[in-house]
Structures are given as C-alpha cells and as structure tokens.
mmCIF file of C-alpha atoms in Angstrom:
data_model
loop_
_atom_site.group_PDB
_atom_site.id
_atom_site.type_symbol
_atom_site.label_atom_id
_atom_site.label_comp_id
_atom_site.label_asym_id
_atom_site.label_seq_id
_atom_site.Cartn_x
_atom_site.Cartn_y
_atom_site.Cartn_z
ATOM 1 C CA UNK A 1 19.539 -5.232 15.089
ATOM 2 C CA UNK A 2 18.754 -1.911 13.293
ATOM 3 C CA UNK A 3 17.148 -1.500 10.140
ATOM 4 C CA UNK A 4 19.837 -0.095 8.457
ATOM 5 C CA UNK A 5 22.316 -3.305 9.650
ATOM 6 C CA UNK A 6 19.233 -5.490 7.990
ATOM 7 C CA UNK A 7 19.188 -3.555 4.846
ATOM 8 C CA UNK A 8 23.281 -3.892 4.742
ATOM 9 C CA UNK A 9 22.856 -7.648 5.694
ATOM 10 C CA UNK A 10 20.865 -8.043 2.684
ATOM 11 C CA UNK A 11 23.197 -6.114 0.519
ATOM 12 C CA UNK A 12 24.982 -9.484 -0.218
ATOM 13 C CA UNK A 13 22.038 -11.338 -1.386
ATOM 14 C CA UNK A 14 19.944 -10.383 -4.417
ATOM 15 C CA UNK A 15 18.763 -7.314 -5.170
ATOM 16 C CA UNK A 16 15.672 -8.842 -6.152
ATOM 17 C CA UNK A 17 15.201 -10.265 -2.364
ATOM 18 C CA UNK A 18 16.162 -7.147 -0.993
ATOM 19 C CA UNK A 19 13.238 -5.443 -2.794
ATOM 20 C CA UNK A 20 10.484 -7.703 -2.102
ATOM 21 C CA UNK A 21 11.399 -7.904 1.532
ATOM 22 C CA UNK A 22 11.333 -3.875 1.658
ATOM 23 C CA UNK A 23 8.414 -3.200 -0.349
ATOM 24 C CA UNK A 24 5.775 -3.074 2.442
ATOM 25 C CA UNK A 25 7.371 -0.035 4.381
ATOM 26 C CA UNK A 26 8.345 1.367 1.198
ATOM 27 C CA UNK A 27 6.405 5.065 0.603
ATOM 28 C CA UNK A 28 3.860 4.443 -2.515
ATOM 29 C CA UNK A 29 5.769 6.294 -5.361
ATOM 30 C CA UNK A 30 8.723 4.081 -4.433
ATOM 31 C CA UNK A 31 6.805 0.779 -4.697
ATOM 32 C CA UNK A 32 5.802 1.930 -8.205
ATOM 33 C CA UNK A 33 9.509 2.109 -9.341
ATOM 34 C CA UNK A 34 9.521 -1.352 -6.997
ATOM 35 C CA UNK A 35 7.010 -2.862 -9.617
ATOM 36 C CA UNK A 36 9.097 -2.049 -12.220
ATOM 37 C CA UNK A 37 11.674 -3.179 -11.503
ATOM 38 C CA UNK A 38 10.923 -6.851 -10.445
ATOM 39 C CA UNK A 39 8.827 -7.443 -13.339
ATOM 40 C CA UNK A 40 11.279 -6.883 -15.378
ATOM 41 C CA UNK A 41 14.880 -6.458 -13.863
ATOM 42 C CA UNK A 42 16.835 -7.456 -16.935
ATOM 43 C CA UNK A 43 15.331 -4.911 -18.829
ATOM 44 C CA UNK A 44 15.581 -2.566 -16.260
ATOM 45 C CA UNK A 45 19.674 -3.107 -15.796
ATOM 46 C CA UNK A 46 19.897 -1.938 -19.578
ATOM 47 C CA UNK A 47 17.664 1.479 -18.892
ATOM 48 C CA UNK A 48 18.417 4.673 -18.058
ATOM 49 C CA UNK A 49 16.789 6.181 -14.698
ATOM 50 C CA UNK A 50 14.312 8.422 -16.436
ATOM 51 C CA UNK A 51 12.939 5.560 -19.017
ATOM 52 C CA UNK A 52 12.580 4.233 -15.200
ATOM 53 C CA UNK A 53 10.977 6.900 -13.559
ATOM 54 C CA UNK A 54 8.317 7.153 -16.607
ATOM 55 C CA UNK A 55 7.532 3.422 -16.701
ATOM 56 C CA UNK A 56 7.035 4.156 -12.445
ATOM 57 C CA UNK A 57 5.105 7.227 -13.224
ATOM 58 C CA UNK A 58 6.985 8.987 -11.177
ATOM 59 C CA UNK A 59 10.539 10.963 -11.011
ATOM 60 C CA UNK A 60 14.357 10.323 -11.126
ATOM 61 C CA UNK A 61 14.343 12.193 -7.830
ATOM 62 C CA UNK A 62 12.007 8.897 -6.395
ATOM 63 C CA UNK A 63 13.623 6.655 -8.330
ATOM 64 C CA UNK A 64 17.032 7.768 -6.774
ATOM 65 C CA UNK A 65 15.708 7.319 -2.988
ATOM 66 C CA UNK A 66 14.101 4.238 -3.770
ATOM 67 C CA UNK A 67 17.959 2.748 -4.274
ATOM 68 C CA UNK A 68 18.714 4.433 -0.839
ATOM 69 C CA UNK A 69 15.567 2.615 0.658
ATOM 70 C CA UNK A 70 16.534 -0.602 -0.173
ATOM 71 C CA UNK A 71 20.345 -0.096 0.043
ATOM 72 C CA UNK A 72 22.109 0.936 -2.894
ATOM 73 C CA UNK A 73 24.011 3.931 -3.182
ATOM 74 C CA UNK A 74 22.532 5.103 -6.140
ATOM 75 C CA UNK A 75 21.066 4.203 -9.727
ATOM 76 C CA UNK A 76 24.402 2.958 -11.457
ATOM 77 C CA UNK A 77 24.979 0.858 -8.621
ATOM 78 C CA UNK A 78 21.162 -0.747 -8.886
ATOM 79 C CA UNK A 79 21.825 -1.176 -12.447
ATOM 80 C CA UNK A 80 25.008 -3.152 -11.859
ATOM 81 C CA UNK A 81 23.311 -5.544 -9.186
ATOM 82 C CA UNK A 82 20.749 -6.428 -11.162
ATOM 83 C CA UNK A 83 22.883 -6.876 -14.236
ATOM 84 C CA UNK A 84 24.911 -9.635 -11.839
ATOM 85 C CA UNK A 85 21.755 -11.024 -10.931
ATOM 86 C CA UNK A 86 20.151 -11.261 -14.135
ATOM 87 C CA UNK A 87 23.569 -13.210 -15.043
ATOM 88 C CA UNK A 88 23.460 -15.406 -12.486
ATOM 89 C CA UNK A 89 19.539 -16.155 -12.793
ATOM 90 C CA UNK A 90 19.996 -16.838 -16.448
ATOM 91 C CA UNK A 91 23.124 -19.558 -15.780
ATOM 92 C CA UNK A 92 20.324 -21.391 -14.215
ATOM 93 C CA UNK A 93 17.136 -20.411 -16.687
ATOM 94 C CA UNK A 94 16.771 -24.045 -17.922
ATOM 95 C CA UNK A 95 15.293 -25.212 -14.568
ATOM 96 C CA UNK A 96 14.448 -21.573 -13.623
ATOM 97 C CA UNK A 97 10.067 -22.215 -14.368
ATOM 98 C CA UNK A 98 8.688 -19.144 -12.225
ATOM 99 C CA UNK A 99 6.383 -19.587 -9.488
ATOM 100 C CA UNK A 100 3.473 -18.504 -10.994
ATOM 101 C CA UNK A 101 0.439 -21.701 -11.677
ATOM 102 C CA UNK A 102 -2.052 -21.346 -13.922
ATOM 103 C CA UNK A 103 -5.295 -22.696 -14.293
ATOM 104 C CA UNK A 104 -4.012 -24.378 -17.408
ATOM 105 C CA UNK A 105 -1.110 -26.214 -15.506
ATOM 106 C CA UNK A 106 -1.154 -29.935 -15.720
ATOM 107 C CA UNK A 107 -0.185 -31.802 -12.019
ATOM 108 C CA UNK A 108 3.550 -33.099 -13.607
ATOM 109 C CA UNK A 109 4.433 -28.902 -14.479
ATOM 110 C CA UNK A 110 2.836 -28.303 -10.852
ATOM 111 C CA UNK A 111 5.157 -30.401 -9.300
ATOM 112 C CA UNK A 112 7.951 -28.771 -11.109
ATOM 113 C CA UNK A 113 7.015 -25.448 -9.741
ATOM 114 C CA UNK A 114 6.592 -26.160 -6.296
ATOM 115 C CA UNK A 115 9.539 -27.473 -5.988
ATOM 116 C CA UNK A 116 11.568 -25.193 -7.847
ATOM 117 C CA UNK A 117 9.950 -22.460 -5.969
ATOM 118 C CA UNK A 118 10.895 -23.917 -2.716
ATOM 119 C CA UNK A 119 14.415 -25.157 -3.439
ATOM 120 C CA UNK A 120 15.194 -20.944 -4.274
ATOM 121 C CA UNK A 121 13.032 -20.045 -0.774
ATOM 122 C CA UNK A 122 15.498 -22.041 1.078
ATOM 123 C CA UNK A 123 18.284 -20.878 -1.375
ATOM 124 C CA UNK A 124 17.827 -17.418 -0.859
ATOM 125 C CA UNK A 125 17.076 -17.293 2.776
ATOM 126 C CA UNK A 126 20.365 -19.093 2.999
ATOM 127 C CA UNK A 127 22.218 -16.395 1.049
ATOM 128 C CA UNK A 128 20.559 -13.770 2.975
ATOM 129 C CA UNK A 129 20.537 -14.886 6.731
ATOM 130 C CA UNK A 130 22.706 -12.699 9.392
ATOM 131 C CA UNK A 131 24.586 -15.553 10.911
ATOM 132 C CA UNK A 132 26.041 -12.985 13.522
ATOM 133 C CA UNK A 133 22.589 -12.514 14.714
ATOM 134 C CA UNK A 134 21.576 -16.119 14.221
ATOM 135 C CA UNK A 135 24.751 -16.827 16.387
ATOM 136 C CA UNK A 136 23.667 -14.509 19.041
ATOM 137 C CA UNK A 137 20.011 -16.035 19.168
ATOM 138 C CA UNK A 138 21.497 -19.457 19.501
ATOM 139 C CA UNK A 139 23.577 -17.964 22.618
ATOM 140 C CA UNK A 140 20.298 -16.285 24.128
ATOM 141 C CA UNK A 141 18.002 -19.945 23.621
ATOM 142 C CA UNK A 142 20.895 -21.891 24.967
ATOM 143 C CA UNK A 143 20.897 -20.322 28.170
ATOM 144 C CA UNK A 144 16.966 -19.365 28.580
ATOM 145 C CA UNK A 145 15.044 -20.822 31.155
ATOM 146 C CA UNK A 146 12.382 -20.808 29.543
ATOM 147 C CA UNK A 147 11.630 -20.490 25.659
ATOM 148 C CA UNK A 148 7.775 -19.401 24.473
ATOM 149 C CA UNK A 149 7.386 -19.892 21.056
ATOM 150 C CA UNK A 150 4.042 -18.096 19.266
ATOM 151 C CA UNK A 151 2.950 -18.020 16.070
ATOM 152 C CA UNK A 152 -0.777 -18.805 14.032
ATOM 153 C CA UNK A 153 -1.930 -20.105 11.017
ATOM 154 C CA UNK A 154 0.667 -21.689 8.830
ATOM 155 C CA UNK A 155 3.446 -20.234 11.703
ATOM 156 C CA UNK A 156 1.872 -22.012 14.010
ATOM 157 C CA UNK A 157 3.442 -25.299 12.419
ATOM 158 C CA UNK A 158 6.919 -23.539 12.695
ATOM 159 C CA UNK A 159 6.332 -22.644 16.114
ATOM 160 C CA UNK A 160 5.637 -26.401 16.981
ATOM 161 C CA UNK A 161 8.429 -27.781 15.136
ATOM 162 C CA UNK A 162 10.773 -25.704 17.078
ATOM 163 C CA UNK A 163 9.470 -26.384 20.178
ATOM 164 C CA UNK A 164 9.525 -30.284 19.318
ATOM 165 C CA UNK A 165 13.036 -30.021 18.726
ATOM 166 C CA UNK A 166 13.802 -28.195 21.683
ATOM 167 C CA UNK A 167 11.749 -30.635 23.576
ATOM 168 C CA UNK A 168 13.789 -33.122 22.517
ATOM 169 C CA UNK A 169 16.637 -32.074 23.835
ATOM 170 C CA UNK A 170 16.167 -31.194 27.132
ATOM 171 C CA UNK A 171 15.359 -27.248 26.666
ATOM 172 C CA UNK A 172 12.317 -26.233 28.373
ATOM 173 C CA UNK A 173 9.884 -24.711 25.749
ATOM 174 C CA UNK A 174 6.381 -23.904 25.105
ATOM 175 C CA UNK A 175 4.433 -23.099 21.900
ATOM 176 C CA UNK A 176 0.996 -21.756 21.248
ATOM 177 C CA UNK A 177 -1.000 -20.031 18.881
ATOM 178 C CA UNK A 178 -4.386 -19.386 20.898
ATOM 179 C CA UNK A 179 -4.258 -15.592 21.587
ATOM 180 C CA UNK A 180 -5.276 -15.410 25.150
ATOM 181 C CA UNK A 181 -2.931 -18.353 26.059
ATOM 182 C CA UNK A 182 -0.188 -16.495 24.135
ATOM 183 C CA UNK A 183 -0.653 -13.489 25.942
ATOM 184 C CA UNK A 184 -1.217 -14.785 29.522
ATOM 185 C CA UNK A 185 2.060 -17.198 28.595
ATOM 186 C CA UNK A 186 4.101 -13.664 27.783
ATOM 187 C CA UNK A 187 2.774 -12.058 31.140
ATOM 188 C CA UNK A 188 4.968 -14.847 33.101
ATOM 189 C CA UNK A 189 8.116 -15.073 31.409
ATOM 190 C CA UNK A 190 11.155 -12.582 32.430
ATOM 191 C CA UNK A 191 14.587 -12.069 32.813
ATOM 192 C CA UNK A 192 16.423 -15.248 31.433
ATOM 193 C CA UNK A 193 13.144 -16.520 29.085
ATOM 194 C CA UNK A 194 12.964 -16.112 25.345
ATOM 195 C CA UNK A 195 10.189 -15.455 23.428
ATOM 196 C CA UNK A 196 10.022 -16.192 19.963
ATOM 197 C CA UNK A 197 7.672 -14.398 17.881
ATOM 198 C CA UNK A 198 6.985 -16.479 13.639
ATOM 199 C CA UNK A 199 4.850 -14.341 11.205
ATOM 200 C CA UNK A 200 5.818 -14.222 7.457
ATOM 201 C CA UNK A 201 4.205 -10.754 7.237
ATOM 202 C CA UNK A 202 5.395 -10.007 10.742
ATOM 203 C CA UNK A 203 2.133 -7.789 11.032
ATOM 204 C CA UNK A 204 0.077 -10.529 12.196
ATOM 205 C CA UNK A 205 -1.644 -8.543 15.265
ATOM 206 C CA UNK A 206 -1.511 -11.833 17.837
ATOM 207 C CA UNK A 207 1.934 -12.925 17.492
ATOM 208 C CA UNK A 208 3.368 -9.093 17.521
ATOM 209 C CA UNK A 209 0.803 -8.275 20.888
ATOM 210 C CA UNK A 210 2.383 -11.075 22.372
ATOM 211 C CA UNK A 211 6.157 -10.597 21.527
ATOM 212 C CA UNK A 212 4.989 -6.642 23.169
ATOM 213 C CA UNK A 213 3.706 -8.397 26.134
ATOM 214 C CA UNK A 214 6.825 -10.287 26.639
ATOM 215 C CA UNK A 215 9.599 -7.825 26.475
ATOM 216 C CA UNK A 216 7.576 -5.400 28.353
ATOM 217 C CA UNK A 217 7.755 -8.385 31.369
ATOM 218 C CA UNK A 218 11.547 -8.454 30.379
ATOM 219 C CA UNK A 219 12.273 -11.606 28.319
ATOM 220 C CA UNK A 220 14.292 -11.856 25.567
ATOM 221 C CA UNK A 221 12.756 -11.447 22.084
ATOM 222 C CA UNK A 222 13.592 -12.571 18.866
ATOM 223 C CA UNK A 223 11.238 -12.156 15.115
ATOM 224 C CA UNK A 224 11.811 -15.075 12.429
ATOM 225 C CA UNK A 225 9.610 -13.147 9.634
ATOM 226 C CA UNK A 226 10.355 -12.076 5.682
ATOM 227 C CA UNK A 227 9.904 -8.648 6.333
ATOM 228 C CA UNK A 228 12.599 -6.662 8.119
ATOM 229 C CA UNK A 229 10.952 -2.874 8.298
ATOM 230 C CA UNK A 230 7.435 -4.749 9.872
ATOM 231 C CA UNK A 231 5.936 -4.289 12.813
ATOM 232 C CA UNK A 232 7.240 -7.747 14.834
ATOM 233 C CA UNK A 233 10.730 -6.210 14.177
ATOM 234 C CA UNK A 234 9.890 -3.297 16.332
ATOM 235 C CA UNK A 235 9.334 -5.363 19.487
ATOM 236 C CA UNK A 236 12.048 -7.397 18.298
ATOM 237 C CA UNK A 237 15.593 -7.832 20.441
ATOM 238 C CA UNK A 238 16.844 -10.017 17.488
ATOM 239 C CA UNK A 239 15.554 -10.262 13.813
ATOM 240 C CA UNK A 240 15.917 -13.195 11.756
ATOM 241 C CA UNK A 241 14.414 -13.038 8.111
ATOM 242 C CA UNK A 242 13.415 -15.587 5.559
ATOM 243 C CA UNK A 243 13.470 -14.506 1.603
ATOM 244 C CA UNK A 244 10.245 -16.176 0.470
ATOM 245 C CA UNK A 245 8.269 -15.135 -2.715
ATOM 246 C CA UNK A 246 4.459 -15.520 -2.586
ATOM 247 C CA UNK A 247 2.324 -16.456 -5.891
ATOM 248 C CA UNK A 248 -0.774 -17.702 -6.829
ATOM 249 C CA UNK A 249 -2.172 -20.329 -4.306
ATOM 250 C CA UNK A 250 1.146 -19.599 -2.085
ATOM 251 C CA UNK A 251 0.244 -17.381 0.218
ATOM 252 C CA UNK A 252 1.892 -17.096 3.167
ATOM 253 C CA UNK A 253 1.489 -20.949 3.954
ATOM 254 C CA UNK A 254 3.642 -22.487 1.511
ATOM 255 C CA UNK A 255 7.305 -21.507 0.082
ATOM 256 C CA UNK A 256 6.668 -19.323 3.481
ATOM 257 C CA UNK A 257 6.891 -22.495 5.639
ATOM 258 C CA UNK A 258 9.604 -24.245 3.722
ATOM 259 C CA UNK A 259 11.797 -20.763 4.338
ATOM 260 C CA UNK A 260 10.989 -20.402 8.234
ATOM 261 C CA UNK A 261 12.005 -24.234 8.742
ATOM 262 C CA UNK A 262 15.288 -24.033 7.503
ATOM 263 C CA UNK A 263 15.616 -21.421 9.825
ATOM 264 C CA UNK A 264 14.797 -22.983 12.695
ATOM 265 C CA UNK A 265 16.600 -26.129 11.289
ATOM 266 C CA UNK A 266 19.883 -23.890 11.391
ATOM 267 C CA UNK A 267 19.053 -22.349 15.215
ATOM 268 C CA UNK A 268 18.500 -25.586 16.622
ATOM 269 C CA UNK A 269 21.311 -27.654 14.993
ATOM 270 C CA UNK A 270 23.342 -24.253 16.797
ATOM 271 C CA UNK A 271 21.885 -24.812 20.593
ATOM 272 C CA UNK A 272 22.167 -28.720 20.304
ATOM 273 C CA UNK A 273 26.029 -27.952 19.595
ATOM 274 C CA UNK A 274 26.168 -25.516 22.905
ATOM 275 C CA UNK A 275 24.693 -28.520 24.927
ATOM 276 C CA UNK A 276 26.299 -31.376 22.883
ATOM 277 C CA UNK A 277 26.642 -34.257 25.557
ATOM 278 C CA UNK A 278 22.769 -33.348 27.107
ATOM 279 C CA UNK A 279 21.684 -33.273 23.744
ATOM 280 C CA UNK A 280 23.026 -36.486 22.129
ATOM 281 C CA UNK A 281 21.560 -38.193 25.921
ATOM 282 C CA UNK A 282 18.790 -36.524 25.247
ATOM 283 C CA UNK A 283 17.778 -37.682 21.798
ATOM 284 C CA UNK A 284 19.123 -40.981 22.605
ATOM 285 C CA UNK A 285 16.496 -41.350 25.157
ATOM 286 C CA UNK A 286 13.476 -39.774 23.560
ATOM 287 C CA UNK A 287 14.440 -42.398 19.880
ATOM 288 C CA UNK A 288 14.405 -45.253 22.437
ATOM 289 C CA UNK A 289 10.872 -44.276 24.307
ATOM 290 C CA UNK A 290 9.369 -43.994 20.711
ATOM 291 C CA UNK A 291 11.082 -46.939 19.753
ATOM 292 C CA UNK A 292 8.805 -49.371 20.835
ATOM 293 C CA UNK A 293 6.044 -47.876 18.531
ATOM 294 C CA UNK A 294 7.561 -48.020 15.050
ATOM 295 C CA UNK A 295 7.255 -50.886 13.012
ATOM 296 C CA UNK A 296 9.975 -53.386 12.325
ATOM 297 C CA UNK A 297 11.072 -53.521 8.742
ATOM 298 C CA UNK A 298 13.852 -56.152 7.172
ATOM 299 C CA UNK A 299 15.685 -54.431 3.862
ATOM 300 C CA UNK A 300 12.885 -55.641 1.446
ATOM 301 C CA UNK A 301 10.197 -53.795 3.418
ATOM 302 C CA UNK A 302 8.877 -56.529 4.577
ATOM 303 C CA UNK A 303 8.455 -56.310 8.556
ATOM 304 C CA UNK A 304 10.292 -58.357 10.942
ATOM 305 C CA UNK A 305 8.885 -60.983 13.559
ATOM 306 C CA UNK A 306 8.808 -59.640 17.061
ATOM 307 C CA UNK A 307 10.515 -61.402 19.501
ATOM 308 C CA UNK A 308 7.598 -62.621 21.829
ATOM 309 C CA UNK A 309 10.594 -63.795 24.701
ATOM 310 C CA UNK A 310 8.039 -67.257 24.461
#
C-alpha cells in the first residue's frame, strides 16, 4: 500500500491522528505549523493561515504544503476538519481528561487517565484501520506456511500474543525478538511464509533488518506500526497502523500496546473465520489439554471437590 493510499485511508479519521502519525517524516518547518496546530486545534479552526504561519514561525506558503503532507487539499479544508473534530471532541469533554500525568496526580485521577487514554487508542485505531488491507493480510496469513512474527521491547508482547493465538489454532507460527534468531529465522522463510514485522515507531533497527531479510528471501511482509511514512513501511508488502498518542510515562509501551492488540485481535478473529471448522477443533482441543490445570470454582467462588473416581 502506497503512502499516498495511507494518507487517504486516514482522511476519514481525525485530523488530529492523521497529524501525529505524519509528523516524523514531516520536513522541520512543517512540524512547527504541526505543533501548532495540535496544541491547540480549536483555536486554530477559528484562525486565519497567516496568524498560523506566525505562531509556526514560518510562512503561508509552508503552512499550505503542510495540509498537502498530511492530506488536505488546502487550508479551508484543514480548518473545517478540525472544526468537526473539535465538535465532536467537545460532545465528549466531560470524560475527555487528557493523557498527560502529573507529579501532582493522586492514584484514583491516574486510573482515570489511563483508561481514558486507552479506550480513545483503541477508538481511534478503529476509526482509522484500512480494512481492505487488513482483509488482504488475513488472506496472505491464512494460507502461509509459515508465519514469523518479530518484534522487541514492549512489541515483543504483541508479537507473542499473535503467535499464541495462531498457535492455537492450528497455524504454524513463530515469534522472536532476539536479533540474531530474528534474522537467521528471516533467512529461511520464502515463497508462501509471512513475516510480520510490530514496532510503534516502525524505526526500530532489529525488527525493520529483519522484515529486509525476509522479503529479500521472498516471504510475504506485512508492518503493524503507528507511523505510516517510517522506515518498516518501506520493506513492507502490507501496512497496518495503530493511532496511539504517547505522554508522560507512556512511551511506546503503554496506550502503544493496547492499540497493536486490537489489531491483532481483529486479524486473527479474520483467519480463524477462513479456517472455521479447524479452528473451533482446534481451540476445543487446546481448552481441554489446559483444562486439567485450572481450578474448579462453584458460583460463590468457592472451589469444587475433585472427583477422586475412589
């Protein structure tokens, strides 16, 4: 999938989501005006393009290709999408608490924020996902031999709970997050493997190296990250993006994680359906082989009696 058909995927979600995900490849001048407007977008919606381009420091000339860079026509039509979005953001501004914590926070307004922070990470990836190419990943994992699945740090999580699931359903799959073992894993897959690459960044050097390694050896590729112009994407048969916002103590491991699992929640709900009667046998027989290790419990809580057969 081209940049440009991930910038007009994204043209249907918020501005706001749009910009964030963009603002890495975006040139400097441009990520001024960027600034600007997500501190403030309301106030920008009511502006005109030069009160704009002086709070950027910049020109209407920069201001005007930023809108291009992040896929709207022009000023007036930047102005009206933020106006809709202000709207919308305000109809929930009761229970809208920022993601922001302070020092000053006590553990009960915490809570709040967490939570609200995550519930609009898996909001807004929702809003924003290409289910065309979700629906074409899905096709590609459903008949792969073989699926690798890499990713480290807090992706390294994702990466495991994808391969669990495919696992558990009968679909041959692999997931690692040692460098070396990625790489030398990539250097034996081919025609009919996938390789999925998880970075929230998508410039984490091991993950992209080894989504290189494997496309180069001729599997199938495919990039879950929250950045569509960043490097993974290039190496990249098939993009899938999250809309996650970082803050203080959230980076990259939290609202991050939350985004990427509903993800993979979505893709493996999809390949389950393409192999419905192997999959329902499946999970059937993996629940009863860990059945025998979970505890017993009546409706009270308390646990049952065993039968001893005695």
């Amino acid at each position: 999938m081209s940049t440009a058909e991930m910038v007009d995927e994204r043209s249907e979600s918020s501005p706001l989501v749009r910009i964030r995900s963009l603002l890495p490849g975006l040139a400097r001048a441009e990520q001024r005006v960027a600034k600007v407007v997500l501190d403030n977008p309301a106030s920008v919606a009511r502006r005109s393009i030069t009160e704009v381009a002086d709070a950027a420091g910049t020109s209407e000339t920069t201001v005007t290709r930023f809108c291009k860079a992040i896929g709207v026509g022009g000023y007036p039509e930047l102005r009206i999408a933020l106006a809709a979005d202000t709207a919308r953001t305000e109809a929930r501004a009761e229970r809208d608490l920022g993601g922001e914590i302070g020092p000053e926070d006590d553990l009960a307004q915490v809570v709040r924020k967490v939570t609200f922070a995550d519930a609009r990470a898996v909001e807004e990836t929702a809003d924003q996902l290409d289910v065309a190419t979700l629906q074409q990943v899905v096709d590609v994992i459903a008949a792969a031999g073989r699926v690798d699945v890499y990713g480290v740090a807090a992706s390294a999580f994702v990466a495991l709970d994808l391969q669990q699931k495919l696992h558990r359903i009968g679909r041959v799959s692999f997931a690692w997050n040692d460098t070396h073992i990625m790489l030398t894993s990539a250097a034996v897959l081919g025609s009919g493997d996938v390789a999925v690459g998880i970075s929230h960044t998508g410039a984490t050097t091991d993950t992209v190296e080894a989504l290189r390694t494997a496309r180069q050896h001729g599997a199938t590729t495919v990039a879950l990250t929250n950045f569509p112009r960043s490097p993974i994407t290039e190496v990249a048969d098939f993009v899938l993006t999250t809309a996650a916002r970082e803050t203080t103590f959230r980076s990259g491991a939290m609202a991050s994680r939350i985004a990427q699992l509903t993800v993979i929640d979505c893709l493996f709900i999809g390949v389950a359906q393409r192999h419905l009667p192997t999959a329902m046998g499946a999970l059937e027989a993996t629940r009863d082989a860990v059945g025998p290790h979970r505890l017993e419990t009546r409706p009270d809580g308390r646990r049952k009696t065993r039968e001893t057969g005695k």
